[in-house]
XYZ file of C-alpha atoms in Angstrom:
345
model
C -7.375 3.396 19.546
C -4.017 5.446 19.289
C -2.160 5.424 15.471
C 1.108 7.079 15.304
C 1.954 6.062 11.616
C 1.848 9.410 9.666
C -2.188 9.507 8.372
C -4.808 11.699 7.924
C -4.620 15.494 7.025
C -2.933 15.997 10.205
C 0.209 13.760 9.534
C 2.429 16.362 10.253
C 1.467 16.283 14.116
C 1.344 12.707 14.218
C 4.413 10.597 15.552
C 5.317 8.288 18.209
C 5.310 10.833 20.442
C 1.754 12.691 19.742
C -0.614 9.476 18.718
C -3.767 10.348 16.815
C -6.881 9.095 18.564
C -9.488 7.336 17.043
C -12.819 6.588 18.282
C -16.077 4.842 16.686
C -19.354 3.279 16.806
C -21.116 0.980 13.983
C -21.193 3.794 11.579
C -20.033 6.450 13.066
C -15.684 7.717 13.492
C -14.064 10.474 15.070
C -10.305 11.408 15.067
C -8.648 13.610 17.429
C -5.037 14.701 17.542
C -3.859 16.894 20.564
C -2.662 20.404 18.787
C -5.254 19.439 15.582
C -8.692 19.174 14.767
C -11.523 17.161 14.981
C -12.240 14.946 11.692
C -15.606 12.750 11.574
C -16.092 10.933 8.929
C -20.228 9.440 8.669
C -21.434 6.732 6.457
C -24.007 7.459 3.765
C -25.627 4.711 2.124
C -25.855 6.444 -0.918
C -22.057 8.419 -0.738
C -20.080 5.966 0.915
C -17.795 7.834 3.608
C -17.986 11.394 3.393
C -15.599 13.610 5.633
C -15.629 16.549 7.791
C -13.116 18.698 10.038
C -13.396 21.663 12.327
C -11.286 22.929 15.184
C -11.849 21.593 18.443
C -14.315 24.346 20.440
C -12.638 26.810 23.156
C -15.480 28.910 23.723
C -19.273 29.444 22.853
C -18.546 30.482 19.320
C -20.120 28.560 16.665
C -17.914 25.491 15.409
C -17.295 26.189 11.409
C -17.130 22.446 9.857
C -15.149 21.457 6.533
C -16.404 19.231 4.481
C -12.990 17.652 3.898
C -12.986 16.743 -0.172
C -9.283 15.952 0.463
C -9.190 12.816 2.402
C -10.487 11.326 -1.118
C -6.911 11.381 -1.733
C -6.434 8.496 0.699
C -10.134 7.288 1.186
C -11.215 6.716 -2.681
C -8.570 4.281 -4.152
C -7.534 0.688 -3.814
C -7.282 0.200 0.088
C -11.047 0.982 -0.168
C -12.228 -0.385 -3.177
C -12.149 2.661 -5.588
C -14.911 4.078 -3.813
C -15.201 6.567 -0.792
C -14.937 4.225 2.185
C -12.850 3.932 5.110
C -9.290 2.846 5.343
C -7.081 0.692 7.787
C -3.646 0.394 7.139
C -0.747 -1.647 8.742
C 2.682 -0.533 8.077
C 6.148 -0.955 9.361
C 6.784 2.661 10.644
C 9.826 4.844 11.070
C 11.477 6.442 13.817
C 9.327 9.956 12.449
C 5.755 8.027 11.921
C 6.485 7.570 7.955
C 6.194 4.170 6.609
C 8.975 1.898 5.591
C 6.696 -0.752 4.265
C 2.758 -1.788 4.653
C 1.309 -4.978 4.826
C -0.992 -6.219 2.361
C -2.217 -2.789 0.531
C -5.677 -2.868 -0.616
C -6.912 -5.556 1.545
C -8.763 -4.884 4.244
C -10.760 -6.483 7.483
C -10.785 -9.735 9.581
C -9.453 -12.019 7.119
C -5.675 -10.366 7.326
C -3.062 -12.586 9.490
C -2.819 -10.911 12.726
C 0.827 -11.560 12.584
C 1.037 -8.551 9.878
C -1.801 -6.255 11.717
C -1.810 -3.480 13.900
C 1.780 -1.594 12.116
C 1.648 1.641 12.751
C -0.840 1.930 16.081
C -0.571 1.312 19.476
C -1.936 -1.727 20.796
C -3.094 -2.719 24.649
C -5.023 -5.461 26.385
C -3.252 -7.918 24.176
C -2.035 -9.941 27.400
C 0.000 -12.791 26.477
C -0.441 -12.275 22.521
C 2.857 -10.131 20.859
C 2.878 -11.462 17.222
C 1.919 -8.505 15.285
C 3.485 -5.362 14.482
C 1.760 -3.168 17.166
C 3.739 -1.302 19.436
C 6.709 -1.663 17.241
C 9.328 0.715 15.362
C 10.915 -0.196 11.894
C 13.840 -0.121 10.977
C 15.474 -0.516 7.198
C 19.269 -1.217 6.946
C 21.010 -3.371 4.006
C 17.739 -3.850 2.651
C 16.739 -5.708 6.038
C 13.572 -5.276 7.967
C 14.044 -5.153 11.862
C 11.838 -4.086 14.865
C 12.296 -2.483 18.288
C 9.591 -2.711 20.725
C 7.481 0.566 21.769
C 5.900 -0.011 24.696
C 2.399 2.077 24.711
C 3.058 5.221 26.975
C 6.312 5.472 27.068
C 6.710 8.274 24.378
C 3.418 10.286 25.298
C 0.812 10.595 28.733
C -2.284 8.620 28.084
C -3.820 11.537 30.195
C -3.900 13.981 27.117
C -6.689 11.775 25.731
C -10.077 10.879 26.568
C -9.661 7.160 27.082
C -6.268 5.427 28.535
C -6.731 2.819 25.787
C -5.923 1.464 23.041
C -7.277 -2.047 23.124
C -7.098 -4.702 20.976
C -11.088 -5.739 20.892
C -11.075 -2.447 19.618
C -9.068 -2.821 16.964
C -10.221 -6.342 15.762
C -14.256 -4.952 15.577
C -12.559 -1.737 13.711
C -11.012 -3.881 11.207
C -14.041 -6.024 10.361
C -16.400 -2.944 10.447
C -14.013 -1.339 7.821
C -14.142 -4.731 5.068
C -17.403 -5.103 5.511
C -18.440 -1.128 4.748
C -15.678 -0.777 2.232
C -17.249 -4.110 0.466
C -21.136 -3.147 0.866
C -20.146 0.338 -0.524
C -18.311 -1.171 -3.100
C -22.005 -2.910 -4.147
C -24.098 0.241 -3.774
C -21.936 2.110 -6.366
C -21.759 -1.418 -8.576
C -25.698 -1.834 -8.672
C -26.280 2.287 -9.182
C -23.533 2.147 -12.129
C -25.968 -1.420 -13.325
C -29.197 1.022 -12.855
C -27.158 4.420 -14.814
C -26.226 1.659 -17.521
C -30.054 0.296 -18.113
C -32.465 3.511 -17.764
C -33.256 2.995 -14.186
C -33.962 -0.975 -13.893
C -31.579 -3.867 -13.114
C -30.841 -6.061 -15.998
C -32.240 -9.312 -15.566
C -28.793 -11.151 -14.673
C -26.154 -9.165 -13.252
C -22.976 -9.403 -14.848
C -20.585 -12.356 -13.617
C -17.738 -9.992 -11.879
C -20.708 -8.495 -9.748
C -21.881 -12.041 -9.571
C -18.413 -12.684 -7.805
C -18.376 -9.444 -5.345
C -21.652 -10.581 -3.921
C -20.313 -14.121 -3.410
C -17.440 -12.418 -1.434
C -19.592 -10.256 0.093
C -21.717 -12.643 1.689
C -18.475 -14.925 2.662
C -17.168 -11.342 4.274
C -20.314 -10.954 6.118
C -20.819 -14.284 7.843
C -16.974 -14.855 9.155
C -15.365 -16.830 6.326
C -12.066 -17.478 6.219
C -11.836 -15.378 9.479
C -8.504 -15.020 11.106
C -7.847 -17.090 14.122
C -7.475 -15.048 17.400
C -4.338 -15.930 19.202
C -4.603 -19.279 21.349
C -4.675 -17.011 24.934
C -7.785 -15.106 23.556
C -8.755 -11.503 23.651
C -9.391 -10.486 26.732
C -11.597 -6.760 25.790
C -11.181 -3.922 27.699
C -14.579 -4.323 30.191
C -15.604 -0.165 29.269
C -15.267 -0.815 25.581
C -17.312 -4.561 25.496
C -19.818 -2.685 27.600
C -20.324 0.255 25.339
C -20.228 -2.259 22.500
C -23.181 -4.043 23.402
C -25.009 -1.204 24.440
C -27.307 -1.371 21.265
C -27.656 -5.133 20.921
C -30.628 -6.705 19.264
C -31.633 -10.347 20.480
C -33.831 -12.498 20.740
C -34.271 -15.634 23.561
C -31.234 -13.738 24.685
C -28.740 -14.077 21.170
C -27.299 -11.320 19.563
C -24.967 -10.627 16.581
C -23.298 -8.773 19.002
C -21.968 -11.518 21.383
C -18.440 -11.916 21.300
C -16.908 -14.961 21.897
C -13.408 -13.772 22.083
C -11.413 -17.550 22.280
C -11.066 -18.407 18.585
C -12.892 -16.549 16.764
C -14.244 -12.837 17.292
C -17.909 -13.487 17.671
C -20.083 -16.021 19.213
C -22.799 -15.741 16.033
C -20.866 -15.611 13.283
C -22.624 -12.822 11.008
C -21.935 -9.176 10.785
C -24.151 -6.531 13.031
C -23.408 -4.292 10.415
C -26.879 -5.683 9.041
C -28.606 -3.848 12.246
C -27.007 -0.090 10.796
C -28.949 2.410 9.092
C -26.259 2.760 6.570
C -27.357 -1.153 5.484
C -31.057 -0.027 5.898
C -30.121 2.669 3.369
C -28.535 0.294 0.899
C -30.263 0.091 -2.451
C -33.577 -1.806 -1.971
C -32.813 -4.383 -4.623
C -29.287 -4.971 -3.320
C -30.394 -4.991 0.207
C -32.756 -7.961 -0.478
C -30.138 -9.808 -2.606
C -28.164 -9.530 0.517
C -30.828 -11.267 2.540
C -31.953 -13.931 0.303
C -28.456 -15.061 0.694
C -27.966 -14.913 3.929
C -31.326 -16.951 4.417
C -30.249 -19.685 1.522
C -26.442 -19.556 3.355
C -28.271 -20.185 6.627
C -30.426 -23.193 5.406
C -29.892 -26.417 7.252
C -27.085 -28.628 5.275
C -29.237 -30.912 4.198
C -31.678 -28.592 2.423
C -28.975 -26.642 0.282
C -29.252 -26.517 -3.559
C -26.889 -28.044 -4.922
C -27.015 -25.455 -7.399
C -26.026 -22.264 -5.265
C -22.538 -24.042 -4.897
C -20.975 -19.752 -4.140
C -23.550 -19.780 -1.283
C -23.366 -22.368 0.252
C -19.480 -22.109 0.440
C -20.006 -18.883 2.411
C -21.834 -20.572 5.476
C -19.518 -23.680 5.258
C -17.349 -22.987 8.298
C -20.549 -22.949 10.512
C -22.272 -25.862 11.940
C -26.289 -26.566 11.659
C -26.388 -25.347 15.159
C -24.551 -22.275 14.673
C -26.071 -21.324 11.442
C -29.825 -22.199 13.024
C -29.418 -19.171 15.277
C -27.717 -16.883 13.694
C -31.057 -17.151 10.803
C -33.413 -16.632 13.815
C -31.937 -13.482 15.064
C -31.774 -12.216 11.384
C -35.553 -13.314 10.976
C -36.239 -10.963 14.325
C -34.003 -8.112 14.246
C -33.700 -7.342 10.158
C -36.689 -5.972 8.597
C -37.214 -7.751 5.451
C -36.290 -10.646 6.169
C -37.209 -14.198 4.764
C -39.845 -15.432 6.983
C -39.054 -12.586 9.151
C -41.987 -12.917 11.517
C -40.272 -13.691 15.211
C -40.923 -11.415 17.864
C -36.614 -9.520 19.111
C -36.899 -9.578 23.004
């Protein structure tokens, strides 16, 4: 994915006319700038996102990497929760990469309008689909927000960068990847403050706000209140949906990584982010409050409690169907588990 909005340490380089790069797998991102450096930035289950930069190797010579404290500047406040996450931000940029205004700051992920995504960053493969702010310059005059269309390319040669991309797939699994890491981050720190606070243990009922954040965790993590793709669909660049799926789990041939790519983003509605070792990592007693929830969620509709009226409202978009197989890939891919005793293929 290309960004030309002024970000990162590097904003100096970055304009419309020298895009940074941006490239990622489940847990892992790299940014690249032609005439910068390389910046990684790793997910720790116990640190959050922790950052590193180092100039991009000319010769044999040992590469000398930074651990970048400053991009807590950017990466510990409210676009990511107050904690050291990842952030994604959608703005209506100038003519020089600065921002003249940004679209719903501190939220984050695939619950956002797409109409008020993508400001800021190149976009490609959208085919018919042009309602966002992609590929688009600001402009501010009398108090008026206009915007003039930049067509990918035009400003800079695709061949100064690895891939001649910037697809939209791309950018919609980014986006969900981000709320859902910021969010499960945001519940390691919660539950380690919980363990500071009591001498080690978890107090016996966890305090009604935290309560909340694990109701909107869960909601986050099995598609609620996910934006509709436009009505042409995605199309997905065929390089990125195969490197994608190259580390699908499945079983009888369903994965968490199947898109669907017509309404909605994928065919299973629940996050792979539950196949990462950052969610491995996650605090075992938060981990397994995760999964009990899922599995209640998941339960057929006639066998819900009445009583777990904040889970049951996460898994209320999805039919019996749906829900049935998303709970038997979870019971053969996720260690730990409910009932976890299926054989992945």
């Amino acid at each position: 994915m290309l960004v030309f909005s002024n970000t990162s340490l590097q904003l100096s380089l970055i304009n419309p006319g020298n895009p940074r790069a941006l490239y990622f797998s489940d847990d892992l991102y790299l940014g690249y700038v032609p005439g910068g450096k390389i910046e990684v930035a790793t997910i720790d289950a116990q640190l959050g996102a922790v950052f590193y930069i180092f100039d991009i190797p000319r010769s044999d010579s040992r590469v000398i990497v930074e651990r970048a404290r400053r991009c807590m500047n950017c990466h510990a406040n409210e676009d990511t929760l107050q904690v050291p996450g990842l952030s994604v931000k959608s703005v209506a940029p100038g003519p020089g990469g600065g921002s003249l205004d940004t679209f719903h700051p501190g939220q984050s992920g695939h619950t956002q309008p797409l109409a008020e995504r993508f400001g800021g960053w190149y976009v490609t493969g959208t085919g018919r689909f042009d309602k966002h702010w992609g590929n688009r310059m600001g402009r501010l005059y009398q108090g008026e927000l206009s915007a003039t269309p930049l067509e990918p390319g035009t400003q800079f040669s695709f061949a100064r960068y690895p891939v001649a991309t910037s697809d939209l797939l791309a950018h919609l699994l980014h986006e969900h990847q981000v709320g859902g890491i910021n969010r499960l981050i945001r519940a390691q720190y919660r539950f380690r403050e919980l363990r500071h606070q009591n001498q080690g243990a978890l107090p016996k009922n966890l305090p009604p706000d935290l309560e909340t954040e694990l109701a909107d965790l869960l909601g986050y993590l099995l598609f609620a209140q996910e934006a509709s793709l436009p009505q042409s669909g995605v199309p997905g660049d065929p390089a990125f949906r195969q490197a994608f799926a190259r580390n699908r789990k499945s079983i009888g041939g369903h994965s968490l990584k199947d898109l669907d790519l017509q309404t909605r983003l994928l065919r299973f509605r629940c996050s792979y982010l539950v196949h990462t070792p950052f969610f491995d990592g996650l605090d075992q007693d938060l981990r397994r409050r995760i999964l009990q929830d899922l599995d209640r969620a998941l339960e057929p509709s006639t066998q819900r409690s009445l009583s777990a009226e904040k889970t049951n409202a996460a898994a209320r978009h999805l039919s019996d169907e749906e829900a049935a197989v998303i709970r038997t890939i979870l019971r053969a891919t996720v260690p730990g588990f409910p009932n976890g005793n299926l054989k992945a293929d």
